[in-house]
Coordinates of C-alpha atoms in Angstrom, one line a residue:
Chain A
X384 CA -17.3 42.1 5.2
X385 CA -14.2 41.5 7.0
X386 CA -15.4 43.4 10.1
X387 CA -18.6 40.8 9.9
X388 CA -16.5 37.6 9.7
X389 CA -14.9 39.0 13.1
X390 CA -18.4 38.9 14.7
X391 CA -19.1 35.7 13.5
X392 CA -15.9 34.3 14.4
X393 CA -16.2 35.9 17.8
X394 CA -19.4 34.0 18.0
X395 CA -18.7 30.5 17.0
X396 CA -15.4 30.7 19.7
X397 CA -16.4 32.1 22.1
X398 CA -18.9 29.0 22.7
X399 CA -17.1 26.5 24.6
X400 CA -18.7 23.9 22.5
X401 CA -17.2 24.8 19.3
X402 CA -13.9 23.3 21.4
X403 CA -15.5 20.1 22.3
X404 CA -14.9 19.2 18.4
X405 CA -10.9 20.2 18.8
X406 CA -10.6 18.1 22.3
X407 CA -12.8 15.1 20.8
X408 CA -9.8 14.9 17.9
X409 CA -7.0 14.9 19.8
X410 CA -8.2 12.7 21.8
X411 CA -9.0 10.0 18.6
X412 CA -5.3 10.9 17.7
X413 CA -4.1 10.6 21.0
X414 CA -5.4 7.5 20.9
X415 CA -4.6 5.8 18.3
X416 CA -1.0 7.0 18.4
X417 CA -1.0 4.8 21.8
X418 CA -2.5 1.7 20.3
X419 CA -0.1 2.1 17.6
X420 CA 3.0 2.6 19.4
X421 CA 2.2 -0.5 21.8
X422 CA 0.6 -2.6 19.6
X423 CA 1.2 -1.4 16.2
X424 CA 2.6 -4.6 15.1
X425 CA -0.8 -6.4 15.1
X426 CA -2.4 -3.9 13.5
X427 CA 0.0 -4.1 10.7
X428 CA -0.5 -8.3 10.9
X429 CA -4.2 -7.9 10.1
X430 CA -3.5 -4.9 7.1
X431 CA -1.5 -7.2 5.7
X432 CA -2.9 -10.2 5.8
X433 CA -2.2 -13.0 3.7
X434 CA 1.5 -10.9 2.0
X435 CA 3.0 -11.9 5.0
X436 CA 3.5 -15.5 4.1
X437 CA 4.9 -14.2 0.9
X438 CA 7.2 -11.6 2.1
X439 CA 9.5 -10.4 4.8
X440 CA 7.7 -7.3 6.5
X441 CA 9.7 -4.7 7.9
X442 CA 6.9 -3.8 10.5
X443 CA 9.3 -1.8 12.5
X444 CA 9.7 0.5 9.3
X445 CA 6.5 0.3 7.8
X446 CA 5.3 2.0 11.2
X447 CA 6.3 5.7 10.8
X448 CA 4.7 9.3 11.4
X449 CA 3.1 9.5 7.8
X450 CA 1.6 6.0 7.8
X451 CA 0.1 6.5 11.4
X452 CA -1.4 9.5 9.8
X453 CA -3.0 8.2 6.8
X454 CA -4.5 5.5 9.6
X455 CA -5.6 9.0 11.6
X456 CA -7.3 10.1 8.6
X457 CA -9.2 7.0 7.3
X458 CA -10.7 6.7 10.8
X459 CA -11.6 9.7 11.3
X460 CA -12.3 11.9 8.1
X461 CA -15.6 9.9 7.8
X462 CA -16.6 11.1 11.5
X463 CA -15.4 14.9 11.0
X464 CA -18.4 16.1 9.5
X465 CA -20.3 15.2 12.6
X466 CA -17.9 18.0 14.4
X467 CA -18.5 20.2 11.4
X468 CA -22.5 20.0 11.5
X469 CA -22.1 21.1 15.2
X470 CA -21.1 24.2 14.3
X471 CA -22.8 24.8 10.9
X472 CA -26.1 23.9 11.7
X473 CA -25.9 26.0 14.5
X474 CA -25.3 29.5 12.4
X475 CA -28.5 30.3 11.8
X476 CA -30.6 27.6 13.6
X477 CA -28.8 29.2 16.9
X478 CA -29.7 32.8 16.6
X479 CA -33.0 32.3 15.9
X480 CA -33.5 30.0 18.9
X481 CA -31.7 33.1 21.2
X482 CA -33.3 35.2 19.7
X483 CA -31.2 37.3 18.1
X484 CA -31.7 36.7 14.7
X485 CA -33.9 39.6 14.3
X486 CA -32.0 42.2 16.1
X487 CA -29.0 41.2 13.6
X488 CA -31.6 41.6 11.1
X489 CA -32.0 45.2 12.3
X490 CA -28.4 46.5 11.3
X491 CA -27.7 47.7 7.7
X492 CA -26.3 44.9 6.2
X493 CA -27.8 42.5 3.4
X494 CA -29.0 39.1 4.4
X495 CA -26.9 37.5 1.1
X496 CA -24.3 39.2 2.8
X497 CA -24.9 37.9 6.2
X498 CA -25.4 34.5 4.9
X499 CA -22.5 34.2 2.9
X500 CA -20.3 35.7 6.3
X501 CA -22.1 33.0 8.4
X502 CA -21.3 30.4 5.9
X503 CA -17.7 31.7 5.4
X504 CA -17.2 31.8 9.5
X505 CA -18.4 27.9 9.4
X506 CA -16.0 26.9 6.9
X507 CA -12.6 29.0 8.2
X508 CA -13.9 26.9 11.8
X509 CA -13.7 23.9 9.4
X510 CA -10.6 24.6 8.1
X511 CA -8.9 25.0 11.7
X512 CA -10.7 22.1 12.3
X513 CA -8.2 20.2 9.7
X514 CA -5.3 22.2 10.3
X515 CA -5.5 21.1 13.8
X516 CA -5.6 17.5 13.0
X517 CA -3.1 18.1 10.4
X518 CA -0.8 19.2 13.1
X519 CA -1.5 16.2 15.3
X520 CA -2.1 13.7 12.8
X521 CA 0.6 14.3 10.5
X522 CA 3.3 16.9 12.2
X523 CA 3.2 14.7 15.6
X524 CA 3.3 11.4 14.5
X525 CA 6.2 12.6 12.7
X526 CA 7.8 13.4 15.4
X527 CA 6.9 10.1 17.6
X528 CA 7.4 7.8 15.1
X529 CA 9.8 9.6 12.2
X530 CA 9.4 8.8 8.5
X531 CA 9.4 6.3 6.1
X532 CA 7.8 5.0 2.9
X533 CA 4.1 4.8 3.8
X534 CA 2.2 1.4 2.4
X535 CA -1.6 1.8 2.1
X536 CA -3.9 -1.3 2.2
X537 CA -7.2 -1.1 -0.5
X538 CA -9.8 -3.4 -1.0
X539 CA -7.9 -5.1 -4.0
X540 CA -4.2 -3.9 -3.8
X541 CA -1.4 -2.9 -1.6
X542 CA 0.0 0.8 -2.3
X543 CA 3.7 1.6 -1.6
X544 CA 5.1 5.3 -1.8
X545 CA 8.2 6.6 -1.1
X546 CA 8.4 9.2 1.7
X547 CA 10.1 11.9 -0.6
X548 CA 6.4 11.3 -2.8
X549 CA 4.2 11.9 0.2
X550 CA 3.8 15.3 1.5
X551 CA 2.5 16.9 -1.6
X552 CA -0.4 13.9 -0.8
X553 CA -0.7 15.2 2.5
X554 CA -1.3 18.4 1.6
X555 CA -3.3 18.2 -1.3
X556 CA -5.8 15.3 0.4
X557 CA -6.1 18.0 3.3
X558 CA -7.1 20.6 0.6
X559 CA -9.8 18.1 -0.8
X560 CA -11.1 16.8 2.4
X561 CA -11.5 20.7 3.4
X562 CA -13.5 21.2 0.4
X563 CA -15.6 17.8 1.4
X564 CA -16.0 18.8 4.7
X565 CA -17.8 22.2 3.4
X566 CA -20.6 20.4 1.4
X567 CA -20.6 19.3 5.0
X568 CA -20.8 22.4 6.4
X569 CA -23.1 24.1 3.7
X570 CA -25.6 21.0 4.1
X571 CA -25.5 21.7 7.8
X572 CA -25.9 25.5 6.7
X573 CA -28.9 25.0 4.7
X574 CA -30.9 22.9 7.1
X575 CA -30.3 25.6 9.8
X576 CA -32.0 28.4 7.9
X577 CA -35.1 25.9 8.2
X578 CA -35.1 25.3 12.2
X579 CA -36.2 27.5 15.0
X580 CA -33.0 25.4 17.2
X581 CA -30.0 24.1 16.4
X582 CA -30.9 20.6 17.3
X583 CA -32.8 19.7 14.2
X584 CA -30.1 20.5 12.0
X585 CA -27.4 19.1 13.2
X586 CA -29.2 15.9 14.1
X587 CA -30.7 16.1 10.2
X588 CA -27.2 16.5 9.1
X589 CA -25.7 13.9 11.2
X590 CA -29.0 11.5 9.5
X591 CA -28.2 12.6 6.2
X592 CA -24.7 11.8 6.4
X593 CA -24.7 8.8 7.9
X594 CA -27.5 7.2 5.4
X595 CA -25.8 8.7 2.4
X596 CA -22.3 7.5 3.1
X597 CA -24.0 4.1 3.9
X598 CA -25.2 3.5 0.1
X599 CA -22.2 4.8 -1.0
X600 CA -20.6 1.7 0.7
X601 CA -23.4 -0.6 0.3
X602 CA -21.7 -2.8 -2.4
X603 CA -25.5 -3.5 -4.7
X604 CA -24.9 -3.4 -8.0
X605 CA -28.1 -1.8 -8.9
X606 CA -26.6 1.3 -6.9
X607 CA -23.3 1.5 -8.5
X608 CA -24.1 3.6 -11.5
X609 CA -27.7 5.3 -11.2
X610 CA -27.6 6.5 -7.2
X611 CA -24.0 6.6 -6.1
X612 CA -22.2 8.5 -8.7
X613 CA -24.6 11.6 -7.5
X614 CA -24.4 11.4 -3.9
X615 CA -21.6 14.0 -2.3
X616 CA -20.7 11.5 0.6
X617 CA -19.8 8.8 -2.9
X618 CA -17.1 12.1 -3.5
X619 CA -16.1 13.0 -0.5
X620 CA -13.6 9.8 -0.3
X621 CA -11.7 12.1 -3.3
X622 CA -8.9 12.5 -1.0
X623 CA -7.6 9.1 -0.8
X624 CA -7.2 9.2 -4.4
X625 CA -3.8 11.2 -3.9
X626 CA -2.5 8.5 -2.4
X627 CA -3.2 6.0 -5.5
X628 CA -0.3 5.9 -8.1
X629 CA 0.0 4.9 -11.1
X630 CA 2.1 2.0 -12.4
X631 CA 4.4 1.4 -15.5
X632 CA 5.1 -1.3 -17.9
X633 CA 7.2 -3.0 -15.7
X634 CA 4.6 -2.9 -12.8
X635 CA 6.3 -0.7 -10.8
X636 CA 4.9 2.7 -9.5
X637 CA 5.6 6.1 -11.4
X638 CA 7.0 8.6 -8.6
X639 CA 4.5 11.8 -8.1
X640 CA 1.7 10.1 -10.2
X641 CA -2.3 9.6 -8.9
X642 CA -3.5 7.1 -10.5
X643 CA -6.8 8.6 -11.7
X644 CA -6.4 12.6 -11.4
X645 CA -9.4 13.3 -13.7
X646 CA -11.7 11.3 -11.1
X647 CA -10.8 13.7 -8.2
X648 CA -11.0 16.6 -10.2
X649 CA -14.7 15.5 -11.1
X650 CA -15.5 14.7 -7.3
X651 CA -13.8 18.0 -6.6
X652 CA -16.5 19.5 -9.3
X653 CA -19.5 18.0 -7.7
X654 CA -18.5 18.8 -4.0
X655 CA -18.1 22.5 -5.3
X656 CA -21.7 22.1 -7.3
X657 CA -23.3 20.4 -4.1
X658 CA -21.9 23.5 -2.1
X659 CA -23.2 25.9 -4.6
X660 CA -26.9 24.4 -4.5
X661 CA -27.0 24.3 -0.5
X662 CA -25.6 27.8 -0.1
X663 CA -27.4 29.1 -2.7
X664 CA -30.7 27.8 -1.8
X665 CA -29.9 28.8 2.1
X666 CA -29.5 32.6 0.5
X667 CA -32.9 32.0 -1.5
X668 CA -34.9 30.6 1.4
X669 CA -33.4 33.3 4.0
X670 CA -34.1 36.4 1.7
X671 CA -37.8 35.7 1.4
X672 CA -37.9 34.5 4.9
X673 CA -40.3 36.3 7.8
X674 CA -37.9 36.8 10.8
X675 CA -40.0 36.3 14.0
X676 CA -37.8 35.0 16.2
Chain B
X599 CA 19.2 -71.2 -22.1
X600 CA 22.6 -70.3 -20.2
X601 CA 23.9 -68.1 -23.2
X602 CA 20.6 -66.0 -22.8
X603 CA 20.7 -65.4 -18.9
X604 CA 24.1 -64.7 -19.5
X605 CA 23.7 -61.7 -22.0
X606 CA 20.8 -60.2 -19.9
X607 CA 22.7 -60.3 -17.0
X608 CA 25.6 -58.3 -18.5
X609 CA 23.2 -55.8 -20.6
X610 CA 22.1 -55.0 -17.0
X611 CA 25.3 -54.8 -15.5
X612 CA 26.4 -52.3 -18.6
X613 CA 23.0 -50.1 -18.2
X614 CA 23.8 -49.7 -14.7
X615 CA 27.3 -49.1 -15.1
X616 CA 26.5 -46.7 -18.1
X617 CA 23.4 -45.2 -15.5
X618 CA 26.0 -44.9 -12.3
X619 CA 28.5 -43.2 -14.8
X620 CA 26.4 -40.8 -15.9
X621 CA 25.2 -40.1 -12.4
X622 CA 28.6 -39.6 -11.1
X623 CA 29.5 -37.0 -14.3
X624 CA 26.5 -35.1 -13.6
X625 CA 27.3 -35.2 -9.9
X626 CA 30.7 -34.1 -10.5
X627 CA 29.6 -31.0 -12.7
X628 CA 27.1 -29.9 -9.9
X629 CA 30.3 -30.3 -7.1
X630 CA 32.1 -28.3 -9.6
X631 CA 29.4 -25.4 -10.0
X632 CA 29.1 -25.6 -6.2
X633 CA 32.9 -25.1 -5.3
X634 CA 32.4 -22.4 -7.8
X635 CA 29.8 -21.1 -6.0
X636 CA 31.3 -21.6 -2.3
X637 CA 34.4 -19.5 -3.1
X638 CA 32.3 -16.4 -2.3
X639 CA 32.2 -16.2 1.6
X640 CA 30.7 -12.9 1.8
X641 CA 29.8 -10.2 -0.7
X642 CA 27.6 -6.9 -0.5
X643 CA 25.9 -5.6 -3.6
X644 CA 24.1 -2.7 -4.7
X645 CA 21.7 -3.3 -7.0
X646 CA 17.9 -2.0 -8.4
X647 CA 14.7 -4.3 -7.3
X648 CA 11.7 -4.4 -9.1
X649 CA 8.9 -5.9 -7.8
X650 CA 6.0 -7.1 -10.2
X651 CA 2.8 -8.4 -8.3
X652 CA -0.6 -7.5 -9.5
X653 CA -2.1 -7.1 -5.7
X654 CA 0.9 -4.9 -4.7
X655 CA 2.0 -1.4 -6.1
X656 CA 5.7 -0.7 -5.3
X657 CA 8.3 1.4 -6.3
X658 CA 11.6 0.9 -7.8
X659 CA 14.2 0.4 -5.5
X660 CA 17.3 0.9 -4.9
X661 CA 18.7 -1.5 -2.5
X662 CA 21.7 -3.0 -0.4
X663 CA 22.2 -7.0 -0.8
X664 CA 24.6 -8.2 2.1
X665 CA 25.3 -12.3 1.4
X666 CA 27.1 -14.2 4.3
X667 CA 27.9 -18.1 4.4
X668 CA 26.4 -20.3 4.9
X669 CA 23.2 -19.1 4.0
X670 CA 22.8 -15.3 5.5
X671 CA 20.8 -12.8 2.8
X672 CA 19.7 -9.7 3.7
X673 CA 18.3 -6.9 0.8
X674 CA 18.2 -3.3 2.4
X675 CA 16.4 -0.7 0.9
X676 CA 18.8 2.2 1.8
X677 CA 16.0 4.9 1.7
X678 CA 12.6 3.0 2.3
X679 CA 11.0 -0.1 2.5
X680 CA 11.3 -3.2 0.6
X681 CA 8.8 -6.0 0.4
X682 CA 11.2 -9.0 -0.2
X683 CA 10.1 -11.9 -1.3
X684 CA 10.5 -14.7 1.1
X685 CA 11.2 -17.4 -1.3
X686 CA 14.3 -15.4 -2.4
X687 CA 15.9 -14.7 1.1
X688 CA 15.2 -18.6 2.2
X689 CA 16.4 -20.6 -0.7
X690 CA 19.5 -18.5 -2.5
X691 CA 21.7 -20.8 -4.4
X692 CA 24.0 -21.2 -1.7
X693 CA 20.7 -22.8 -0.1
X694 CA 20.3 -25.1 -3.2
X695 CA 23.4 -26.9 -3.6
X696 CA 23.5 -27.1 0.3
X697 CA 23.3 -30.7 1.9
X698 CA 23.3 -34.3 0.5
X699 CA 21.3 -34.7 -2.8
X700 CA 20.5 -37.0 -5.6
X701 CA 21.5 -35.4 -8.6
X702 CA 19.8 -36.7 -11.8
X703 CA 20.2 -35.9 -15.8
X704 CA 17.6 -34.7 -17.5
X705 CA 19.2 -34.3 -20.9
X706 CA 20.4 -30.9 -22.6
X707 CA 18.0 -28.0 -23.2
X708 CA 18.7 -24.1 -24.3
X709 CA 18.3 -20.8 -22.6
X710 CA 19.0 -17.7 -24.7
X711 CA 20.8 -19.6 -27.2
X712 CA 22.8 -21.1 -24.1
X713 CA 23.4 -25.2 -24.4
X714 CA 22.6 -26.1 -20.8
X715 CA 22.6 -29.3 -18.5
X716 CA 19.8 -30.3 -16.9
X717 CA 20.1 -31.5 -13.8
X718 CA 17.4 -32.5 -11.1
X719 CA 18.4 -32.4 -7.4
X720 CA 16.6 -34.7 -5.2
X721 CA 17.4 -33.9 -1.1
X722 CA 18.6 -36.7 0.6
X723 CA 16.7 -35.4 3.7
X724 CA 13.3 -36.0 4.2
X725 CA 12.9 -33.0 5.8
X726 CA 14.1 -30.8 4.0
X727 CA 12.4 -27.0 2.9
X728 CA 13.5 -28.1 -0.6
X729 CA 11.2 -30.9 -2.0
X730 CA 12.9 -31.1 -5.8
X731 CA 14.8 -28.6 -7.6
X732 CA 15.8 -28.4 -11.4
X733 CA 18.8 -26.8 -12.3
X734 CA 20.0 -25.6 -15.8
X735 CA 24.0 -25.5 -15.7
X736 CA 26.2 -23.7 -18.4
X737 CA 28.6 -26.3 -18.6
X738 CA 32.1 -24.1 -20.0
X739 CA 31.1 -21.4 -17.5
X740 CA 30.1 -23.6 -14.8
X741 CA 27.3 -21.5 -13.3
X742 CA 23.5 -22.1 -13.1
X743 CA 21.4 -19.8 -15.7
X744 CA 17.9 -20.9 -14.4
X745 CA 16.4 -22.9 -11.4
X746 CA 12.7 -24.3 -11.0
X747 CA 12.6 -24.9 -7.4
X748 CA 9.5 -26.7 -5.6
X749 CA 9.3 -26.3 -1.5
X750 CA 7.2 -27.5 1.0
X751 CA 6.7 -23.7 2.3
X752 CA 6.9 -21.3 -0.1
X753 CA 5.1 -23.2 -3.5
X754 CA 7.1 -23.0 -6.4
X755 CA 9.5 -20.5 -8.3
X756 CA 11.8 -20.0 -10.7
X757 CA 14.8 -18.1 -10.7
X758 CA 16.7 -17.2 -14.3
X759 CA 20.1 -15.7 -13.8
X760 CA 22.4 -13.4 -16.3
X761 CA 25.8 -13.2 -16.0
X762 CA 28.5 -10.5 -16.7
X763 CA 31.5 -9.1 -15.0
X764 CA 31.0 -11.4 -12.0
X765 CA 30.8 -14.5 -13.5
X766 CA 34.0 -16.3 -12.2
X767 CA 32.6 -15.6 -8.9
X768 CA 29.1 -17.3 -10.2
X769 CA 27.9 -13.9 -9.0
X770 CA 24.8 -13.0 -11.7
X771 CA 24.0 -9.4 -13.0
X772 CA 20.5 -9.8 -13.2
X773 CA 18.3 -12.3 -11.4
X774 CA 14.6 -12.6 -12.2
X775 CA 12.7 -14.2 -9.5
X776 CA 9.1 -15.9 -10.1
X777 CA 6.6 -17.4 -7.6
X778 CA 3.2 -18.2 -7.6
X779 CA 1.3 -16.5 -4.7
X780 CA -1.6 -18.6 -4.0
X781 CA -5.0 -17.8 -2.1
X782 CA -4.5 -14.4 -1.4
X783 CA -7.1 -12.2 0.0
X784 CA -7.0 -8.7 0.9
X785 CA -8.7 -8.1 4.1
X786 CA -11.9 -6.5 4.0
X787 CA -13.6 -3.6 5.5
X788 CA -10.2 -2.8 7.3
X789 CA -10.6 0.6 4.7
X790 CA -13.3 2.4 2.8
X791 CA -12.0 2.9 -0.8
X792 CA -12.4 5.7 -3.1
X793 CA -13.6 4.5 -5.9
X794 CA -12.5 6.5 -9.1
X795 CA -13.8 4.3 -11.9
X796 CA -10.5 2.3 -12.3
X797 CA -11.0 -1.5 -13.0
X798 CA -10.8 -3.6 -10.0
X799 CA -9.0 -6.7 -9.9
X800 CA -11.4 -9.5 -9.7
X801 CA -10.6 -11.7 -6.9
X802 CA -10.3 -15.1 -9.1
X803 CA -7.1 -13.3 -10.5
X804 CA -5.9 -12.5 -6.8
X805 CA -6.5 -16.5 -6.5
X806 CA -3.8 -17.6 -8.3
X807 CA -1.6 -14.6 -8.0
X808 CA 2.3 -14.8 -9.6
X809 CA 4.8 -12.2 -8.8
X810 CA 8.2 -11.4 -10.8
X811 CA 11.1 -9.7 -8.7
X812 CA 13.7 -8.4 -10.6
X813 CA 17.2 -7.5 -9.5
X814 CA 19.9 -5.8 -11.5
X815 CA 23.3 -5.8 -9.4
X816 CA 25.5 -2.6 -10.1
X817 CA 28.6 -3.6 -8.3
X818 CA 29.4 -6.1 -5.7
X819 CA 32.6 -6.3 -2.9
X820 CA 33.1 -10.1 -2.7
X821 CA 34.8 -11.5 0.3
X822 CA 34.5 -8.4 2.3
X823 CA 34.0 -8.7 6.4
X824 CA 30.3 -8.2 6.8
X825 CA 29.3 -7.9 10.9
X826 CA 26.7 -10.4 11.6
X827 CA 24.1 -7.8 13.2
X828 CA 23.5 -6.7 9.3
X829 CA 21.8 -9.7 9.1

């Protein structure tokens, strides 16, 4: 098994392309990290809004490392399964349009096996895929900008925590959005046992995505309780909820609390179920399909 | 016809007297609160702020309060940020017993069992941040326990003051701040929220918005040298 993740490792990096998604982030990062450190301040104006009649903003402190990251992550979390589908929809959908899906075929290994390597190879890419914007996202902008309480803006409320309450967040938002991105990944995964190239998935994932986490935002009541609660792009938002906390009697926040833990865990649930159904159906429609190409 | 002018006139002159004497008693007790107040030149506090608003979620905190006259206030939050509410750092009490005023009477009244004076300040200057403030004076202490302050900037609060160790330096314990927060509005679509199934906050409530910051002062070093760049 091991020996076959290798191969399939080998094979996803040793296409330049796979990099494209790695040099496309850190330049997003890169990016933003500029805009904020030269123009942060208006930014911060426009987050806050109206509070800044009412009260005296520390904008100097408010822009730190992990702030700059949680900004990283909003703008970008909802792109990175683009990058992901690249890759994903490419595992099967690929060798079948080089031709080699059949002479893999030929070795003595099963296809559940195979398919569950190729699937595991797309999510350990997906993974680095994080880690690598953990590292620039979180680890540099700590560096540039050092640390400090980090104040969140929601639709409704403003969301203060104190820096010795964030990393855990961090860390457990990245462990969420890795298992979001790999409904991602197994959607992408499905799709390319269907295709003869790796175009049509990826572009079907991309489509799929992108209309799904449109009605998930669409704000139409007749929506809100019979068609979003089921989509996996209404779930995979789950991370931000680390970052909500709770609030006592006296209307301040309760250090190391999330607000609504049960929530995540059931998003957590239904990303896992979403991934089961995709990779599961991928295995069925693979094992009683004719190889010709 | 003579003996009648003659017994409105002085029923006049004796309301006006009694009006101006009264005036001047009640002007007198607020000089006396403010020399009170004015022989603190500088102090620096620690102390725990709570914030209250129902559109912002904040931590305790503890925090730093540096005072410097005439009317320098600065609250530090040693390891974070702290939103502070503007009304607090631009009109302190140093602020409201600052300037010429028309101090009225407004009778007696009770806070926490507390027989208080009620005194209403009227600015002298037209341009003034302060438009009216009411101020309820313990007279035997001679400090202010609560203050319902209208401005042209920041609306109107309240402030309610406890007193305890510090009191012969009118320096409170506990000081409850309230404002009213009006047309507030988040922006939109600057974030996509996850939405876990807590209630939202309807934005009629956010319309009319008041906040409550609470700060409880542990200790405080009065007349100590604080550099200006604190500030």
């Amino acid at each position: 098994m091991w020996e076959l993740l290798k191969i399939e490792l080998f094979k996803i990096f040793r296409k330049p392309r796979t990099f494209i998604s790695f040099g496309a982030i850190a330049a997003i990062i890169l990016i933003i990290q500029l805009g904020l450190k030269f123009d942060g301040k208006s930014y911060l104006e426009l987050m806050m809004g109206d509070i800044s009649d009412s009260f005296e903003i520390p904008y100097d402190m408010v822009l730190n490392g992990y702030f700059i990251a949680f900004v990283i992550l909003n703008a970008i979390l909802i792109h990175v399964p683009l990058l992901v589908a690249l890759v994903a929809g490419d595992s099967i959908a690929g060798e079948a349009n080089m031709g080699t899906l059949r002479l893999v075929m030929t070795k003595p290994v099963s296809r559940t096996k195979l398919m569950l390597v190729k699937y595991f190879a797309s999510v350990i890419y997906t993974v680095l895929l994080l880690t690598w914007m953990a590292i620039l996202a979180l680890l540099a902008s700590i560096l540039f900008f050092g640390t400090n309480d980090v104040i969140i803006a929601r639709n409704d409320v403003m969301e203060q925590i104190q820096k010795a309450d964030i990393l855990w967040r961090y860390i457990a938002a990245f462990g969420f959005a890795a298992v979001a991105l790999s409904t991602v990944a197994a959607l992408a995964f499905l799709l390319s046992v269907f295709a003869e190239n790796s175009i049509g998935p990826i572009v079907a994932t991309m489509s799929i995505v992108i209309v799904l986490t449109i009605l998930s935002e669409l704000k139409i009541p007749m929506y809100d309780n019979t068609v979003k609660p089921y989509l996996f792009t209404s779930h995979m938002l789950g991370w931000k909820g680390f970052f909500y906390s709770k609030t006592g009697a006296d209307g301040t926040v309760i250090s190391g609390s999330i607000e609504n833990f049960p929530a995540i865990l059931r998003s957590l649930g239904i990303l896992l179920g979403y991934i089961f159904v995709f990779v599961t159906t991928a295995i069925w429609v693979f094992r009683k399909k004719d190889i010709l190409s | 016809m003579d003996m009648m002018y003659k017994t409105i006139l002085l029923s006049n002159i004796f309301l006006l007297s009694a009006f101006f004497t009264f005036a001047q008693d009640v002007s007198s007790l607020v000089q006396k609160v403010r020399t009170k107040i004015e022989q603190v030149n500088s102090y620096e506090a620690d102390g725990t702020m709570k914030t209250n608003v129902n559109f912002l979620k904040v931590p305790q905190a503890k925090v730093k309060i540096y005072f410097k006259k005439p009317d320098k206030l600065k609250i530090k939050n040693e390891n974070g940020i702290s939103l502070v509410p503007k009304s607090i750092l631009g009109t302190g009490l140093n602020n409201l017993l600052k300037g010429n005023f028309t101090a009225l009477d407004a009778g007696s009244d009770l806070i926490n069992n507390t027989k208080v004076r009620v005194v209403k300040l009227i600015p002298v200057d037209d341009n003034a941040e302060i438009v009216l403030s009411t101020i309820y004076i313990d007279e035997p202490h001679l400090v202010i326990l609560k203050a319902k302050i209208t401005t042209k900037e920041s609306g109107t609060y309240e402030i309610e003051m406890n007193y305890g160790k510090y009191m012969d330096y009118a320096l409170p314990d506990k000081i409850t701040c309230t404002f009213s927060i009006k047309n507030y509005k988040l922006p939109k679509g600057v974030t996509l929220d996850y939405d876990d199934g807590s209630k939202k906050r309807s934005d009629e409530n956010l319309k009319d918005a008041r906040g409550k910051v609470e700060i409880i002062y542990d200790s405080y070093s009065v007349n100590k040298n604080i550099p200006d760049n604190v500030f």
